[in-house]
Structures are given as structure tokens and as C-alpha cells.
Amino acid sequence: MIWSFSESRIFRKCQRQWFYKACCASARSKDPARREAYLLSKLQSVSAWRGQIVDTVVEQVLVPALNQGNRPMLNQVLASARTLFDKQLAFGRQHRVREPGFKVTESGDSFAAFYAVEYGAGLSDTDVNAAWLDVEQALRNLFGLAELKQLLREAKYRVAQRSLIFDHAGAKVRAVPDLIAFFADKPPVIVDWKVHTFGVRDYRDQLLTYAIALMRAKPHKDFPSDLSRWKESDVVLYEVQLLRGITRQYPADENDVQATDERIAESIVTLQLARGGLEDDELTANEFPTTNDPRTCQTCPYRKICWN
């Protein structure tokens, strides 16, 4: 079993939704139900998509430029974002995810699939324009955060969207930090971008999970060779609310790390008990209760198969 922070959060909201995402969806299965769950798992809200655009541009444009010793210009980053935005918008509006024999892996960075196209009347120009303005504002705010920009420039090496996997409590834990910055003489910094209008949630547990994963996962080949000299509590954790142009640092000590460690273990045990020792193909949707909150259903990509 693979545990992640996001899937554990889904389980708390709706166990049925978690089943479809974690146990049922399969790109390789010949079972039509599992294939359908996989396609539905790719649906996004417009707000989630705008955040992904920002993540992708940071990963593909900003970080490589910094690692090459260059100083990327805001207009270059915005131009790249606009190109990606328009390409994915056209792809998603065509709803190509429903083309016969469709494969996500063959779509490259053009891929997008929208909840509003699958379940509604499509994307309105008003929603699209608002999404672009948010992407633009997020990137402008990023360039305006002087302290963060200086921190990233001082880093010896930066890594974006890198998967970290380690064993814990009888499961594999998977974490994908938005950005990790390594330094010659300072502990690593983990940055988590948020493109939220309000940004009132506390992300301490999520960021501490990333810190634990960084220090326990098998290091990637391009990670510093002396990474083990730092402890989980040494890792510097930043949440960056890009639409609001603010950063939040989460200081942590050994007690904080232990508490997050225990919460991960408890969540893993909860999911293991829910599975009852069965494999994915032995589980059925009816074994998992649905949410009592209708708002969760309104935005759930699996409504079609759940309600049927």
C-alpha cells in the first residue's frame, strides 16, 4: 500500500472517493469500471488547474534557469505560462480524455481534463479569464517576494516536483514537495506553493511530512551526498500563498516531527484496516461509506460511477 498526505485527506472526507482514487482507478486494467475510474480521476476544477499551471512553470522554466545560473525574467515566465495555459485549455475543452484509446502519457504537457466539461456546460470565458488573471497574479507575486527570491538564488541546487518514497508502519509513504532547495552550509528548504484565494488552512503537517520524506527516502542521484548530516527538524519549511503574496514559515522541533510521524502511522493503520487485508481488485465500492457532506459530492469526479 502506498500512503500519501493527499489520499489520507480524501479518506477523511469520503471513504468512497478514496476507494475510487486509490484502489479502483487503473490505467492498465482491462476492466471497464477501473478504466473509467482512472479517466474520471484526471478531471480537475478550474481552480486546481490554475495551480497546476503555476507548478509546471516553476518546475519547467524557473527552476532550470536558476540551476543554470541564470536569472529568469518575469515576462519570460509569463509568456511560458500563457503558452501552456492556452494549449491545455484547448485540449481540455475538446475533452480529448474521452477519445477512444486515449492515453494520458501520449499527451505530454498539453493534457488537461475539466470537471465542468464532463459534468456541466463546459468552461465559460468568464471562468477562463479569471483563471488566467490568477495565474498571472500568482507569478507576479512570486517575483515580488524579495526574501524568497534571494533564498532561491543563494541555493546551491534546486529540485521541483520530485517524488520521495520511504517505508513506514508497514506501508510506503510517497511525498512530492513543490520545491526543495539545497545549500552548501545550511539545511535544505522545502517550499510548498498554494494558489488559494483565502489561504486560511494550516499546512504544518503536510510540510513536516515532506521533511520526513526528504530525510528518510533513498536520495536521488542529484541530491547532495552529505544530506544525512541534517535532521528532519532542521529542514526549513515555507508555505507560499501566491495569490496573497505572503509566506509562512513553520518552525519545527523533534516533538513536532514525532507527532507528525505518529499521525502518519495512525492514518496508515486506519487505511489498512479499511482494506481488510484485501488487494485492490478484491475490494468493492459498497464496502466504503459515502460522505455526509453534499458539498463533497458536488465536486467529486467520481459522481457518475458512485451514483450509478
PDB file of N, CA and C in Angstrom, residues 151 153-157 181-189 224-227 229-230:
ATOM      1  N   LEU A 151      16.576  33.763  -1.289  1.00  0.00           N
ATOM      2  CA  LEU A 151      16.828  32.423  -0.762  1.00  0.00           C
ATOM      3  C   LEU A 151      17.062  31.430  -1.895  1.00  0.00           C
ATOM      4  N   ARG A 153      18.017  32.088  -4.946  1.00  0.00           N
ATOM      5  CA  ARG A 153      19.249  32.409  -5.666  1.00  0.00           C
ATOM      6  C   ARG A 153      20.480  31.915  -4.920  1.00  0.00           C
ATOM      7  N   GLU A 154      20.416  31.944  -3.582  1.00  0.00           N
ATOM      8  CA  GLU A 154      21.559  31.505  -2.777  1.00  0.00           C
ATOM      9  C   GLU A 154      21.726  29.991  -2.775  1.00  0.00           C
ATOM     10  N   ALA A 155      20.678  29.266  -3.117  1.00  0.00           N
ATOM     11  CA  ALA A 155      20.732  27.803  -3.074  1.00  0.00           C
ATOM     12  C   ALA A 155      21.791  27.268  -4.038  1.00  0.00           C
ATOM     13  N   LYS A 156      22.391  26.177  -3.650  1.00  0.00           N
ATOM     14  CA  LYS A 156      23.387  25.523  -4.499  1.00  0.00           C
ATOM     15  C   LYS A 156      22.711  24.733  -5.607  1.00  0.00           C
ATOM     16  N   TYR A 157      21.529  24.179  -5.307  1.00  0.00           N
ATOM     17  CA  TYR A 157      20.797  23.361  -6.273  1.00  0.00           C
ATOM     18  C   TYR A 157      19.334  23.319  -5.859  1.00  0.00           C
ATOM     19  N   ALA A 181      15.210  23.194  -1.977  1.00  0.00           N
ATOM     20  CA  ALA A 181      16.433  23.952  -2.245  1.00  0.00           C
ATOM     21  C   ALA A 181      17.541  23.440  -1.321  1.00  0.00           C
ATOM     22  N   PHE A 182      18.690  23.122  -1.908  1.00  0.00           N
ATOM     23  CA  PHE A 182      19.837  22.631  -1.149  1.00  0.00           C
ATOM     24  C   PHE A 182      20.916  23.713  -1.096  1.00  0.00           C
ATOM     25  N   PHE A 183      21.635  23.753   0.032  1.00  0.00           N
ATOM     26  CA  PHE A 183      22.649  24.770   0.251  1.00  0.00           C
ATOM     27  C   PHE A 183      23.970  24.118   0.639  1.00  0.00           C
ATOM     28  N   ALA A 184      25.047  24.872   0.490  1.00  0.00           N
ATOM     29  CA  ALA A 184      26.366  24.338   0.807  1.00  0.00           C
ATOM     30  C   ALA A 184      26.557  24.164   2.302  1.00  0.00           C
ATOM     31  N   ASP A 185      26.046  25.113   3.086  1.00  0.00           N
ATOM     32  CA  ASP A 185      26.332  25.098   4.525  1.00  0.00           C
ATOM     33  C   ASP A 185      25.097  25.331   5.387  1.00  0.00           C
ATOM     34  N   LYS A 186      23.918  25.155   4.790  1.00  0.00           N
ATOM     35  CA  LYS A 186      22.677  25.338   5.542  1.00  0.00           C
ATOM     36  C   LYS A 186      21.745  24.165   5.248  1.00  0.00           C
ATOM     37  N   PRO A 187      20.800  23.895   6.164  1.00  0.00           N
ATOM     38  CA  PRO A 187      19.878  22.778   5.926  1.00  0.00           C
ATOM     39  C   PRO A 187      18.978  23.051   4.721  1.00  0.00           C
ATOM     40  N   PRO A 188      18.410  22.000   4.148  1.00  0.00           N
ATOM     41  CA  PRO A 188      17.535  22.174   2.983  1.00  0.00           C
ATOM     42  C   PRO A 188      16.300  23.001   3.324  1.00  0.00           C
ATOM     43  N   VAL A 189      15.743  23.606   2.296  1.00  0.00           N
ATOM     44  CA  VAL A 189      14.499  24.358   2.411  1.00  0.00           C
ATOM     45  C   VAL A 189      13.457  23.688   1.524  1.00  0.00           C
ATOM     46  N   PRO A 224      22.471  16.180  -2.642  1.00  0.00           N
ATOM     47  CA  PRO A 224      23.794  16.301  -2.012  1.00  0.00           C
ATOM     48  C   PRO A 224      24.192  15.010  -1.304  1.00  0.00           C
ATOM     49  N   SER A 225      25.465  14.700  -1.365  1.00  0.00           N
ATOM     50  CA  SER A 225      25.954  13.462  -0.758  1.00  0.00           C
ATOM     51  C   SER A 225      25.982  13.529   0.764  1.00  0.00           C
ATOM     52  N   ASP A 226      25.967  14.750   1.317  1.00  0.00           N
ATOM     53  CA  ASP A 226      26.051  14.911   2.774  1.00  0.00           C
ATOM     54  C   ASP A 226      24.703  15.281   3.393  1.00  0.00           C
ATOM     55  N   LEU A 227      23.618  14.903   2.725  1.00  0.00           N
ATOM     56  CA  LEU A 227      22.285  15.268   3.208  1.00  0.00           C
ATOM     57  C   LEU A 227      22.003  14.704   4.600  1.00  0.00           C
ATOM     58  N   ARG A 229      23.587  14.707   7.198  1.00  0.00           N
ATOM     59  CA  ARG A 229      24.075  15.464   8.362  1.00  0.00           C
ATOM     60  C   ARG A 229      22.962  16.280   9.013  1.00  0.00           C
ATOM     61  N   TRP A 230      21.812  16.397   8.318  1.00  0.00           N
ATOM     62  CA  TRP A 230      20.693  17.162   8.854  1.00  0.00           C
ATOM     63  C   TRP A 230      19.608  16.238   9.393  1.00  0.00           C
TER      64      TRP A 230
END
